[in-house]
PDB file of C-alpha atoms in Angstrom:
ATOM      1  CA  MET A  24     176.567  80.624 -51.591  1.00 34.00           C
ATOM      2  CA  ASN A  25     175.251  77.317 -50.362  1.00 37.00           C
ATOM      3  CA  MET A  26     171.454  77.486 -50.731  1.00 38.00           C
ATOM      4  CA  ASN A  27     170.782  75.255 -47.744  1.00 44.00           C
ATOM      5  CA  ARG A  28     172.830  77.551 -45.541  1.00 44.00           C
ATOM      6  CA  GLN A  29     171.281  80.675 -47.082  1.00 54.00           C
ATOM      7  CA  TYR A  30     167.757  79.553 -46.306  1.00 63.00           C
ATOM      8  CA  THR A  31     168.201  78.272 -42.775  1.00 84.00           C
ATOM      9  CA  ALA A  32     166.715  79.995 -39.752  1.00 94.00           C
ATOM     10  CA  PRO A  33     168.377  78.585 -36.615  1.00 96.00           C
ATOM     11  CA  VAL A  34     166.901  81.109 -34.171  1.00 98.00           C
ATOM     12  CA  THR A  35     163.384  80.462 -35.444  1.00 98.00           C
ATOM     13  CA  THR A  36     164.013  76.732 -35.146  1.00 97.00           C
ATOM     14  CA  ALA A  37     165.398  77.069 -31.621  1.00 98.00           C
ATOM     15  CA  ILE A  38     162.412  79.132 -30.463  1.00 98.00           C
ATOM     16  CA  LEU A  39     160.053  76.564 -31.970  1.00 98.00           C
ATOM     17  CA  VAL A  40     161.869  73.706 -30.228  1.00 98.00           C
ATOM     18  CA  VAL A  41     161.791  75.440 -26.829  1.00 98.00           C
ATOM     19  CA  ASN A  42     158.072  76.180 -27.213  1.00 98.00           C
ATOM     20  CA  THR A  43     157.438  72.554 -28.136  1.00 98.00           C
ATOM     21  CA  LEU A  44     159.352  71.202 -25.148  1.00 98.00           C
ATOM     22  CA  VAL A  45     157.546  73.534 -22.747  1.00 98.00           C
ATOM     23  CA  PHE A  46     154.178  72.633 -24.292  1.00 98.00           C
ATOM     24  CA  LEU A  47     154.868  68.918 -23.827  1.00 98.00           C
ATOM     25  CA  LEU A  48     156.073  69.492 -20.271  1.00 97.00           C
ATOM     26  CA  ILE A  49     152.844  71.296 -19.388  1.00 97.00           C
ATOM     27  CA  ALA A  50     150.676  68.760 -21.218  1.00 96.00           C
ATOM     28  CA  PHE A  51     151.886  65.890 -19.038  1.00 95.00           C
ATOM     29  CA  GLN A  52     151.070  67.666 -15.770  1.00 96.00           C
ATOM     30  CA  SER A  53     147.864  67.326 -13.783  1.00 96.00           C
ATOM     31  CA  ASN A  54     145.238  70.035 -14.130  1.00 95.00           C
ATOM     32  CA  ALA A  55     146.166  71.428 -10.730  1.00 96.00           C
ATOM     33  CA  GLU A  56     149.864  71.570 -11.612  1.00 97.00           C
ATOM     34  CA  GLN A  57     149.094  73.172 -14.976  1.00 96.00           C
ATOM     35  CA  SER A  58     147.156  75.906 -13.201  1.00 95.00           C
ATOM     36  CA  ARG A  59     150.013  76.436 -10.751  1.00 96.00           C
ATOM     37  CA  LEU A  60     152.583  76.722 -13.536  1.00 97.00           C
ATOM     38  CA  ILE A  61     150.436  79.145 -15.509  1.00 96.00           C
ATOM     39  CA  ASP A  62     149.849  81.317 -12.450  1.00 96.00           C
ATOM     40  CA  LEU A  63     153.575  81.337 -11.703  1.00 97.00           C
ATOM     41  CA  PHE A  64     155.015  81.752 -15.199  1.00 97.00           C
ATOM     42  CA  GLY A  65     152.109  83.233 -17.163  1.00 97.00           C
ATOM     43  CA  LEU A  66     151.690  86.999 -17.354  1.00 96.00           C
ATOM     44  CA  SER A  67     149.224  88.756 -15.059  1.00 95.00           C
ATOM     45  CA  VAL A  68     148.882  92.165 -13.445  1.00 94.00           C
ATOM     46  CA  ASP A  69     148.735  90.632  -9.978  1.00 94.00           C
ATOM     47  CA  GLY A  70     151.677  88.329 -10.583  1.00 95.00           C
ATOM     48  CA  PHE A  71     153.926  91.027 -12.020  1.00 96.00           C
ATOM     49  CA  PHE A  72     153.062  94.027  -9.857  1.00 95.00           C
ATOM     50  CA  GLN A  73     151.859  92.502  -6.595  1.00 94.00           C
ATOM     51  CA  GLN A  74     153.828  89.266  -6.353  1.00 95.00           C
ATOM     52  CA  LYS A  75     156.933  90.693  -8.066  1.00 96.00           C
ATOM     53  CA  HIS A  76     157.187  87.842 -10.554  1.00 97.00           C
ATOM     54  CA  PHE A  77     159.257  89.927 -12.941  1.00 97.00           C
ATOM     55  CA  TRP A  78     160.185  86.926 -15.079  1.00 98.00           C
ATOM     56  CA  GLN A  79     156.635  86.579 -16.380  1.00 98.00           C
ATOM     57  CA  PRO A  80     157.004  88.721 -19.552  1.00 97.00           C
ATOM     58  CA  LEU A  81     159.743  86.329 -20.679  1.00 98.00           C
ATOM     59  CA  THR A  82     158.450  82.975 -19.489  1.00 98.00           C
ATOM     60  CA  SER A  83     154.881  83.569 -20.671  1.00 97.00           C
ATOM     61  CA  MET A  84     156.186  83.829 -24.261  1.00 97.00           C
ATOM     62  CA  PHE A  85     157.148  80.158 -24.245  1.00 98.00           C
ATOM     63  CA  MET A  86     154.008  78.704 -22.659  1.00 97.00           C
ATOM     64  CA  HIS A  87     150.986  77.162 -24.375  1.00 96.00           C
ATOM     65  CA  GLN A  88     148.316  74.987 -22.823  1.00 92.00           C
ATOM     66  CA  HIS A  89     145.796  74.236 -25.567  1.00 93.00           C
ATOM     67  CA  PRO A  90     146.919  72.315 -28.681  1.00 95.00           C
ATOM     68  CA  ILE A  91     145.176  74.600 -31.196  1.00 94.00           C
ATOM     69  CA  HIS A  92     146.780  77.701 -29.675  1.00 94.00           C
ATOM     70  CA  PHE A  93     150.160  75.981 -29.797  1.00 97.00           C
ATOM     71  CA  PHE A  94     149.921  74.664 -33.353  1.00 95.00           C
ATOM     72  CA  VAL A  95     148.594  77.912 -34.839  1.00 92.00           C
ATOM     73  CA  ASN A  96     151.340  79.928 -33.167  1.00 95.00           C
ATOM     74  CA  MET A  97     154.091  77.530 -34.182  1.00 96.00           C
ATOM     75  CA  LEU A  98     152.854  77.410 -37.778  1.00 93.00           C
ATOM     76  CA  ALA A  99     152.879  81.213 -37.883  1.00 92.00           C
ATOM     77  CA  LEU A 100     156.316  81.324 -36.242  1.00 95.00           C
ATOM     78  CA  TRP A 101     157.815  78.961 -38.786  1.00 94.00           C
ATOM     79  CA  SER A 102     156.185  80.398 -41.905  1.00 89.00           C
ATOM     80  CA  ILE A 103     156.757  84.079 -41.031  1.00 92.00           C
ATOM     81  CA  GLY A 104     159.842  83.861 -38.836  1.00 94.00           C
ATOM     82  CA  THR A 105     161.911  81.996 -41.422  1.00 93.00           C
ATOM     83  CA  PRO A 106     161.900  84.677 -44.162  1.00 90.00           C
ATOM     84  CA  ILE A 107     162.310  87.456 -41.596  1.00 93.00           C
ATOM     85  CA  GLU A 108     165.351  85.781 -40.026  1.00 94.00           C
ATOM     86  CA  ILE A 109     166.845  85.232 -43.473  1.00 92.00           C
ATOM     87  CA  THR A 110     166.283  88.905 -44.245  1.00 88.00           C
ATOM     88  CA  VAL A 111     167.693  90.528 -41.096  1.00 90.00           C
ATOM     89  CA  GLY A 112     170.064  87.873 -39.755  1.00 91.00           C
ATOM     90  CA  ARG A 113     170.142  85.917 -36.516  1.00 94.00           C
ATOM     91  CA  ALA A 114     171.065  88.651 -34.054  1.00 94.00           C
ATOM     92  CA  ARG A 115     168.593  91.230 -35.342  1.00 93.00           C
ATOM     93  CA  PHE A 116     165.860  88.620 -35.572  1.00 96.00           C
ATOM     94  CA  THR A 117     166.448  87.682 -31.937  1.00 97.00           C
ATOM     95  CA  TRP A 118     166.132  91.329 -30.891  1.00 96.00           C
ATOM     96  CA  LEU A 119     163.025  91.725 -33.061  1.00 97.00           C
ATOM     97  CA  TYR A 120     161.328  88.686 -31.565  1.00 98.00           C
ATOM     98  CA  PHE A 121     161.936  89.523 -27.923  1.00 98.00           C
ATOM     99  CA  ILE A 122     161.340  93.270 -28.244  1.00 97.00           C
ATOM    100  CA  SER A 123     157.991  92.475 -29.871  1.00 98.00           C
ATOM    101  CA  GLY A 124     157.159  90.005 -27.115  1.00 98.00           C
ATOM    102  CA  PHE A 125     158.078  92.451 -24.363  1.00 98.00           C
ATOM    103  CA  ALA A 126     156.150  95.263 -26.065  1.00 98.00           C
ATOM    104  CA  GLY A 127     153.098  93.022 -26.148  1.00 97.00           C
ATOM    105  CA  ALA A 128     153.562  92.118 -22.492  1.00 97.00           C
ATOM    106  CA  ALA A 129     153.885  95.783 -21.519  1.00 97.00           C
ATOM    107  CA  LEU A 130     150.623  96.751 -23.208  1.00 96.00           C
ATOM    108  CA  MET A 131     148.842  93.765 -21.715  1.00 95.00           C
ATOM    109  CA  LEU A 132     149.950  94.847 -18.243  1.00 95.00           C
ATOM    110  CA  LEU A 133     148.828  98.422 -18.912  1.00 94.00           C
ATOM    111  CA  PHE A 134     145.560  97.363 -20.580  1.00 92.00           C
ATOM    112  CA  PRO A 135     144.711  93.929 -19.173  1.00 89.00           C
ATOM    113  CA  PRO A 136     141.860  91.784 -20.536  1.00 84.00           C
ATOM    114  CA  ALA A 137     138.402  92.121 -19.010  1.00 76.00           C
ATOM    115  CA  ILE A 138     138.937  88.721 -17.409  1.00 79.00           C
ATOM    116  CA  ASN A 139     142.331  89.231 -15.814  1.00 76.00           C
ATOM    117  CA  ALA A 140     143.635  85.675 -16.020  1.00 83.00           C
ATOM    118  CA  ALA A 141     147.300  84.881 -16.584  1.00 91.00           C
ATOM    119  CA  GLY A 142     148.196  85.256 -20.244  1.00 93.00           C
ATOM    120  CA  ILE A 143     150.400  82.746 -22.029  1.00 95.00           C
ATOM    121  CA  GLY A 144     151.577  82.226 -25.576  1.00 96.00           C
ATOM    122  CA  ALA A 145     153.955  83.501 -28.224  1.00 96.00           C
ATOM    123  CA  SER A 146     151.263  85.581 -29.925  1.00 95.00           C
ATOM    124  CA  GLY A 147     152.719  88.961 -28.945  1.00 96.00           C
ATOM    125  CA  ALA A 148     156.153  88.139 -30.345  1.00 97.00           C
ATOM    126  CA  ILE A 149     154.661  86.562 -33.467  1.00 96.00           C
ATOM    127  CA  SER A 150     152.499  89.648 -33.973  1.00 96.00           C
ATOM    128  CA  GLY A 151     155.771  91.558 -34.155  1.00 97.00           C
ATOM    129  CA  LEU A 152     156.900  89.237 -36.937  1.00 96.00           C
ATOM    130  CA  VAL A 153     153.698  90.042 -38.822  1.00 94.00           C
ATOM    131  CA  GLY A 154     154.543  93.724 -38.477  1.00 95.00           C
ATOM    132  CA  ALA A 155     158.108  93.136 -39.648  1.00 94.00           C
ATOM    133  CA  LEU A 156     156.898  91.139 -42.641  1.00 92.00           C
ATOM    134  CA  ALA A 157     154.638  94.042 -43.592  1.00 92.00           C
ATOM    135  CA  VAL A 158     157.711  96.308 -43.530  1.00 92.00           C
ATOM    136  CA  PHE A 159     160.120  94.055 -45.407  1.00 90.00           C
ATOM    137  CA  TYR A 160     157.718  92.288 -47.789  1.00 88.00           C
ATOM    138  CA  PRO A 161     154.574  94.481 -47.916  1.00 90.00           C
ATOM    139  CA  ARG A 162     153.291  92.802 -51.072  1.00 89.00           C
ATOM    140  CA  ALA A 163     153.904  89.245 -49.893  1.00 84.00           C
ATOM    141  CA  THR A 164     150.680  87.245 -50.081  1.00 80.00           C
ATOM    142  CA  LEU A 165     149.448  85.749 -46.821  1.00 76.00           C
ATOM    143  CA  LEU A 166     146.313  83.724 -46.150  1.00 69.00           C
ATOM    144  CA  LEU A 167     143.914  85.228 -43.625  1.00 65.00           C
ATOM    145  CA  PHE A 168     142.417  82.349 -41.622  1.00 61.00           C
ATOM    146  CA  PHE A 169     144.445  80.115 -43.985  1.00 65.00           C
ATOM    147  CA  VAL A 170     141.892  80.831 -46.735  1.00 72.00           C
ATOM    148  CA  LEU A 171     141.670  84.486 -47.841  1.00 77.00           C
ATOM    149  CA  PRO A 172     144.770  85.817 -49.656  1.00 83.00           C
ATOM    150  CA  MET A 173     145.871  89.393 -48.966  1.00 83.00           C
ATOM    151  CA  PRO A 174     149.087  91.436 -48.964  1.00 88.00           C
ATOM    152  CA  ALA A 175     151.124  91.496 -45.774  1.00 87.00           C
ATOM    153  CA  TRP A 176     150.670  95.238 -45.232  1.00 90.00           C
ATOM    154  CA  LEU A 177     146.875  94.911 -45.326  1.00 91.00           C
ATOM    155  CA  LEU A 178     146.886  91.920 -43.005  1.00 88.00           C
ATOM    156  CA  ALA A 179     148.970  93.894 -40.497  1.00 92.00           C
ATOM    157  CA  VAL A 180     146.581  96.862 -40.654  1.00 93.00           C
ATOM    158  CA  LEU A 181     143.507  94.654 -40.242  1.00 91.00           C
ATOM    159  CA  PHE A 182     145.136  92.667 -37.463  1.00 88.00           C
ATOM    160  CA  GLY A 183     146.081  95.779 -35.512  1.00 92.00           C
ATOM    161  CA  GLY A 184     142.687  97.393 -36.006  1.00 92.00           C
ATOM    162  CA  SER A 185     140.765  94.264 -35.066  1.00 89.00           C
ATOM    163  CA  SER A 186     142.879  93.825 -31.919  1.00 89.00           C
ATOM    164  CA  LEU A 187     142.037  97.353 -30.774  1.00 89.00           C
ATOM    165  CA  PHE A 188     138.358  96.899 -31.626  1.00 88.00           C
ATOM    166  CA  ALA A 189     138.160  93.540 -29.840  1.00 86.00           C
ATOM    167  CA  TYR A 190     139.741  95.021 -26.728  1.00 84.00           C
ATOM    168  CA  LYS A 191     137.333  97.964 -26.660  1.00 87.00           C
ATOM    169  CA  GLN A 192     134.331  95.673 -27.160  1.00 84.00           C
ATOM    170  CA  ASP A 193     135.489  93.027 -24.641  1.00 77.00           C
ATOM    171  CA  PHE A 194     135.311  90.440 -27.415  1.00 77.00           C
ATOM    172  CA  ILE A 195     136.704  87.140 -26.082  1.00 77.00           C
ATOM    173  CA  PRO A 196     137.401  88.919 -22.783  1.00 73.00           C
ATOM    174  CA  PHE A 197     140.121  86.545 -21.580  1.00 72.00           C
ATOM    175  CA  MET A 198     142.266  87.072 -24.690  1.00 79.00           C
ATOM    176  CA  GLY A 199     145.239  89.454 -24.597  1.00 82.00           C
ATOM    177  CA  HIS A 200     144.224  91.647 -27.521  1.00 88.00           C
ATOM    178  CA  MET A 201     146.535  94.435 -26.419  1.00 92.00           C
ATOM    179  CA  ALA A 202     149.433  91.983 -26.289  1.00 94.00           C
ATOM    180  CA  HIS A 203     148.797  91.327 -29.975  1.00 95.00           C
ATOM    181  CA  PHE A 204     148.598  95.039 -30.750  1.00 95.00           C
ATOM    182  CA  GLY A 205     151.677  95.854 -28.675  1.00 96.00           C
ATOM    183  CA  GLY A 206     153.698  93.118 -30.336  1.00 97.00           C
ATOM    184  CA  LEU A 207     152.639  94.319 -33.783  1.00 97.00           C
ATOM    185  CA  VAL A 208     153.622  97.911 -33.011  1.00 97.00           C
ATOM    186  CA  GLY A 209     156.888  96.770 -31.451  1.00 97.00           C
ATOM    187  CA  GLY A 210     157.778  94.749 -34.535  1.00 96.00           C
ATOM    188  CA  VAL A 211     157.007  97.582 -36.926  1.00 95.00           C
ATOM    189  CA  ALA A 212     158.871 100.129 -34.798  1.00 95.00           C
ATOM    190  CA  TYR A 213     161.981  97.970 -34.447  1.00 95.00           C
ATOM    191  CA  SER A 214     161.968  97.209 -38.166  1.00 92.00           C
ATOM    192  CA  PHE A 215     161.884 100.892 -39.095  1.00 88.00           C
ATOM    193  CA  LEU A 216     163.948 102.498 -36.347  1.00 83.00           C
ATOM    194  CA  ALA A 217     166.583  99.941 -35.413  1.00 71.00           C
ATOM    195  CA  LEU A 218     167.065  98.081 -38.673  1.00 66.00           C
ATOM    196  CA  GLY A 219     166.763 101.079 -40.964  1.00 63.00           C
ATOM    197  CA  LEU A 220     165.518  99.071 -43.931  1.00 54.00           C
ATOM    198  CA  LYS A 221     163.285 100.674 -46.524  1.00 47.00           C
ATOM    199  CA  VAL A 222     159.788  99.381 -47.089  1.00 46.00           C
ATOM    200  CA  GLY A 223     159.842  96.905 -49.938  1.00 46.00           C
ATOM    201  CA  GLY A 224     163.517  97.652 -50.565  1.00 43.00           C
ATOM    202  CA  SER A 225     165.088  95.803 -53.482  1.00 36.00           C
ATOM    203  CA  HIS A 226     168.190  95.097 -51.390  1.00 37.00           C
ATOM    204  CA  LEU A 227     166.395  92.586 -49.191  1.00 39.00           C
ATOM    205  CA  VAL A 228     167.455  88.964 -49.262  1.00 37.00           C
ATOM    206  CA  GLU A 229     165.261  86.934 -51.588  1.00 38.00           C
ATOM    207  CA  SER A 230     163.295  84.318 -49.721  1.00 38.00           C
ATOM    208  CA  PRO A 231     161.449  81.293 -51.103  1.00 36.00           C
ATOM    209  CA  TYR A 232     158.836  81.834 -48.377  1.00 36.00           C
ATOM    210  CA  ALA A 233     157.724  85.312 -49.504  1.00 38.00           C
ATOM    211  CA  ALA A 234     155.618  85.810 -52.599  1.00 34.00           C
TER     212      ALA A 234
END
């Protein structure tokens, strides 16, 4: 098999490109227009339930305003999404990504942040990729905060636990901690129930991105 074809991830690339284009579009708007776009397309309890903006769970997944938020999410998307897409294939990866994102959005609507501002970002969907990586490659080494190495399964457990703790303690009250937790749970659940792949199974596609 052609190695270049084997190790390509077109869905991951497409999602990254769309996020980049939307980020640049927002960046070149005035502050007032940025606020209007975030209120309209970001995810909020008022926007979804009161104003009937039912597109928000989808559109909010592709919006970033601050460069650090954007770059961290896109780095995580590329580094984690690539081996997962290679493992499960394009169609299943697409379902995994959006189910995780919608699961995160659902929990954020049910358990909104203390400061109920519109939430934006791909973090919920990417959290689902973290959960999937813990299922498919539990012993893969990841760097916590880009410094501390740990296995994927432990990172997923710590990430989920810290998200719940942060929500209960109102830590960074504007952050969608439950979106992170919901995305993580959605990714793990889809990986187990829909894909039916065993944890650490030897039949998984080998990936140069997973240790």
